[in-house]
Amino acid sequence: MDYYLIFAYILAYIGILASCFYIINIFFYYKKKAKEEEDCSKRVSIMIPAFNEENGIASTIKSALNLDYPKNLLEIIVVDDGSKDRTYEIAKRFEKDKRVKVYKKLNGGKASALNFALKKARGEIVVSMDADTFAKPDSLKKMVAYFKDNRVMCVAPSMGVYKPKSIWGRILQIEYYMGVFLRKSFASMNAIHVTPGAFSAYRRRFFEKYGTYEVGNITEDLEVALRIQSHYYIIENAEKASIYTSSPDSFKELLYQRRRWYIGLMKNLWRYRRLFGFKHGPLGYLVLPVAVSTIALSVFLTFYMIVRLLDELRTELISLNSINFRFDSFFEINSFLFERLFYTILSKPIFIFAFLFVILVGFYVYFSKKQMLYKENIRLNFILFVVFYSFLFAFWWAVSILYVIFNRKISWRTRYDERTQ
Amino acid sequence: MRERNKPFLFRLAMAFILANALFLSIFVFAYGISYLNYQEIKSTNSIISNYIDDFNLYLDESICVGSRLNEASEKLDIVGSKLDLLEDRFGKHDNRVLEQKKLYSDLEHKHMLIVNEFNEKCKGGFNILLFFYSNEGKLEEESKNMGFILGTYKKQNPEKAMIYSFDANLDYFLINELKEKNEIKNAPIAVIKGNKIYIRNINEIEGIIG
């Protein structure tokens, strides 16, 4: 047996074991879960840091104002982080609504803008909201309901990509749906280790006691999530709270975004490596080890597969050349071809595992769509995801790993991030 | 901490049992499909055997119908391809694979003798191409390439050529006899009109056969 097949089976086994565990946990969660709750009793401050966001800032503020939450208990703090465009002027117009406060400061990065907003915030609950994001009106009260438990320090919503147009956006939409399922499953065992920076709610007390956002950290939201976990608090997920964000339009923008995320994940996980082990429950003995091992194995296997496919393609071209290949005979299809395909695919377990994982992703997406009440047709996006995602994923990770190995610096101040900060 | 882990360890045990059951059942299912392939080969081999017996009768009665020979040849090609899959799945040393390979070689040999007889009695124009391949190490890839070229030639010239492939590494009296008769020392190699040739391009076959 080829070595790559052994690695592929190990990866498949880890994937199946983890998926079974996640699905079982979701099953027990919904078996025990009480009726859906909403809560509007706590004062909430929504913090919107913005840098060069003249195109999206107005709709983001409107979306925050449209939240179904008592007016006297909601404040919206917009911090313009030294924009060079009209972000500040546009935001300032909304100050006629008493809930909105707009500030301008010298540029210092997203964490510094959030820390600035934290100082101004009066809410017991603070929400970080990106300036390219919009929320369904009932999301906030659904998220706040989870803070009834005093140990809950953060509540993450369900994140989606709204009506994506580019091929990358379509692929990301399915990835986000997978995230919705996994986040709920992780929440059922308090194992959430990544919260969406685009819209997450925190108990302000946590920042007062354990420090604010870390300036200079390229994934400051991830760092806060790991910090919460390291202090044995709870991160919850309000799966019915639907938040939508925009996705990068070009491959380059997407690569910049992923590079920042993955390098941030590697660095922060290394820093919080004490979370691994039995002290932190399933997060430490299953979720994080599974994440690390599946990333490593899948990146290795994808690259191995690409090299092998290219080699086979070379051999195939040589073979075709040796028979004076004619295209007209290439598409001759007969029943034997199908029969051979049937035996080739179904007699090799690795193909069946691949098929099983496609079904699993389909199940995750179905679950998430149902939770978020999303009605758009996403069949094409699902096909694009199945065909391309593993290659993209491996590529992003490979680039990020090379950046870490060669100690290349990366910051928030890079193209797409500048826009989405 | 132990209390915090307790329900999850029980769930992990459940997941472990479920994952193992799923993992194993996929292997069993795949093995079942391979077994189905094996059964199919067995039944196709017996159909080919019947074709060959029928043809013997035709030749005895001096009825020259070449189409039946082509049908049997096509079926032989299909079995050959299925045997590849079976070998890939069960391994080249598996008894079932070896048993079917020997039977397949027998059928090919019988078919070859009949084609010879057909050429003589019915003035048929089939060229007989013998192909000795190897599935040992690097030679496997070379054999595949040569087999591909030969297969393509046959596909393009179904009325002109009959190709018979034999595993040069198979320990079987018939193959040993054929190797001795054609003085085969290395594989892969093809024998066309008495010429031993290592084929790299389809033009080389056309050069000999015309």
Coordinates of C-alpha atoms in Angstrom, one line a residue, chain A residues 114-278:
Chain A
L114 CA -11.9 48.6 19.7
N115 CA -10.0 49.5 22.9
F116 CA -10.9 53.1 22.3
A117 CA -14.5 52.1 22.0
L118 CA -14.3 50.0 25.1
K119 CA -13.3 53.0 27.1
K120 CA -16.4 54.9 25.9
A121 CA -18.8 52.0 26.2
R122 CA -21.3 52.0 29.0
G123 CA -23.0 48.7 28.2
E124 CA -22.7 45.6 30.3
I125 CA -22.4 43.7 27.0
V126 CA -20.1 45.0 24.3
V127 CA -20.4 43.9 20.7
S128 CA -17.6 44.2 18.1
M129 CA -19.1 44.8 14.7
D130 CA -17.1 45.1 11.4
A131 CA -18.0 47.9 9.1
D132 CA -18.9 45.5 6.2
T133 CA -21.4 43.5 8.2
F134 CA -25.2 43.5 8.7
A135 CA -27.3 41.8 11.3
K136 CA -30.9 40.5 11.2
P137 CA -33.0 42.6 13.6
D138 CA -33.7 39.9 16.1
S139 CA -30.0 38.7 16.4
L140 CA -28.9 40.9 19.3
K141 CA -31.7 39.9 21.7
K142 CA -31.1 36.3 20.9
M143 CA -27.4 36.6 21.6
V144 CA -28.0 38.6 24.9
A145 CA -30.2 35.8 26.2
Y146 CA -27.2 33.5 26.5
F147 CA -25.6 36.0 29.0
K148 CA -28.1 34.9 31.7
D149 CA -25.4 32.4 32.7
N150 CA -22.8 34.4 34.6
R151 CA -19.9 32.2 33.4
V152 CA -20.7 33.1 29.7
M153 CA -18.2 35.7 28.6
C154 CA -18.8 35.7 24.9
V155 CA -21.6 34.8 22.5
A156 CA -20.9 34.2 18.8
P157 CA -23.7 34.3 16.2
S158 CA -24.2 32.4 13.0
M159 CA -22.1 34.0 10.2
G160 CA -23.0 33.9 6.6
V161 CA -22.0 35.4 3.2
Y162 CA -25.0 37.2 1.7
K163 CA -25.8 36.6 -2.0
P164 CA -22.2 36.1 -3.1
K165 CA -21.4 36.9 -6.7
S166 CA -17.7 35.9 -7.2
I167 CA -16.6 32.3 -7.4
W168 CA -14.6 32.9 -4.2
G169 CA -17.6 34.3 -2.4
R170 CA -19.6 31.3 -3.4
I171 CA -17.0 28.8 -2.1
L172 CA -16.7 30.8 1.2
Q173 CA -20.5 30.8 1.7
I174 CA -20.4 27.0 2.1
E175 CA -17.3 27.2 4.3
Y176 CA -19.2 29.7 6.5
Y177 CA -22.2 27.3 6.7
M178 CA -19.9 24.5 7.8
G179 CA -18.6 26.9 10.4
V180 CA -22.2 27.5 11.7
F181 CA -22.7 23.8 12.3
L182 CA -19.3 23.3 13.9
R183 CA -19.6 26.4 16.1
K184 CA -22.9 25.1 17.5
S185 CA -21.4 21.7 18.1
F186 CA -18.3 23.2 19.8
A187 CA -20.6 25.4 21.9
S188 CA -22.4 22.3 23.2
M189 CA -19.1 21.2 24.7
N190 CA -17.6 24.7 25.4
A191 CA -15.0 24.3 22.8
I192 CA -15.4 27.4 20.7
H193 CA -11.9 28.7 20.1
V194 CA -12.6 31.2 17.2
T195 CA -15.2 33.8 17.4
P196 CA -16.2 35.9 14.4
G197 CA -14.5 39.3 14.5
A198 CA -17.3 40.6 12.3
F199 CA -19.9 40.4 15.1
S200 CA -19.4 38.9 18.6
A201 CA -20.8 39.9 21.9
Y202 CA -18.7 40.0 25.1
R203 CA -19.3 40.7 28.8
R204 CA -17.4 44.0 29.4
R205 CA -16.4 42.7 32.8
F206 CA -14.0 40.2 31.1
F207 CA -12.0 43.0 29.5
E208 CA -11.9 44.9 32.7
K209 CA -10.6 41.9 34.6
Y210 CA -8.3 40.3 32.1
G211 CA -7.2 43.1 29.8
T212 CA -8.5 44.6 26.6
Y213 CA -7.8 43.7 23.0
E214 CA -4.1 43.1 22.3
V215 CA -2.8 45.8 20.0
G216 CA -0.5 44.3 17.4
N217 CA -2.1 40.9 17.4
I218 CA -3.2 40.2 13.8
T219 CA -6.2 38.1 15.0
E220 CA -7.2 39.9 18.1
D221 CA -10.7 38.3 18.2
L222 CA -9.1 34.8 18.2
E223 CA -6.7 35.8 21.0
V224 CA -9.7 37.0 23.1
A225 CA -11.5 33.7 22.5
L226 CA -8.5 31.7 23.6
R227 CA -8.0 33.9 26.6
I228 CA -11.6 33.4 27.7
Q229 CA -11.1 29.6 27.3
S230 CA -7.8 29.7 29.2
H231 CA -9.7 31.3 32.2
Y232 CA -12.3 28.5 32.1
Y233 CA -15.2 30.7 31.1
I234 CA -17.8 29.9 28.5
I235 CA -18.2 30.9 24.9
E236 CA -21.7 30.4 23.7
N237 CA -23.2 30.3 20.2
A238 CA -26.6 31.8 19.3
E239 CA -27.2 29.8 16.1
K240 CA -30.5 31.6 15.3
A241 CA -28.8 35.0 15.4
S242 CA -27.9 35.5 11.7
I243 CA -25.2 37.9 10.7
Y244 CA -24.0 38.5 7.1
T245 CA -20.7 39.8 5.9
S246 CA -19.2 40.5 2.6
S247 CA -16.5 38.2 1.1
P248 CA -13.3 39.2 -0.7
D249 CA -13.9 39.6 -4.4
S250 CA -10.6 38.5 -5.8
F251 CA -8.3 35.6 -5.2
K252 CA -5.5 38.0 -4.1
E253 CA -7.7 39.7 -1.5
L254 CA -8.9 36.3 -0.2
L255 CA -5.3 35.1 0.1
Y256 CA -4.3 38.2 2.1
Q257 CA -7.2 37.6 4.5
R258 CA -6.5 33.9 4.9
R259 CA -2.8 34.4 5.4
R260 CA -3.6 36.8 8.2
W261 CA -6.1 34.4 9.8
Y262 CA -4.0 31.3 9.6
I263 CA -0.7 32.9 10.8
G264 CA -2.8 34.4 13.6
L265 CA -4.2 31.0 14.4
M266 CA -0.7 29.4 14.4
K267 CA 0.8 32.0 16.6
N268 CA -2.0 32.3 19.1
L269 CA -2.4 28.5 19.4
W270 CA 1.3 28.2 20.1
R271 CA 0.9 30.9 22.8
Y272 CA -2.1 29.2 24.3
R273 CA -0.7 25.7 23.9
R274 CA -1.6 25.0 27.6
L275 CA -5.2 24.6 26.3
F276 CA -4.3 21.2 24.8
G277 CA -4.9 18.3 27.2
F278 CA -7.6 17.2 29.5

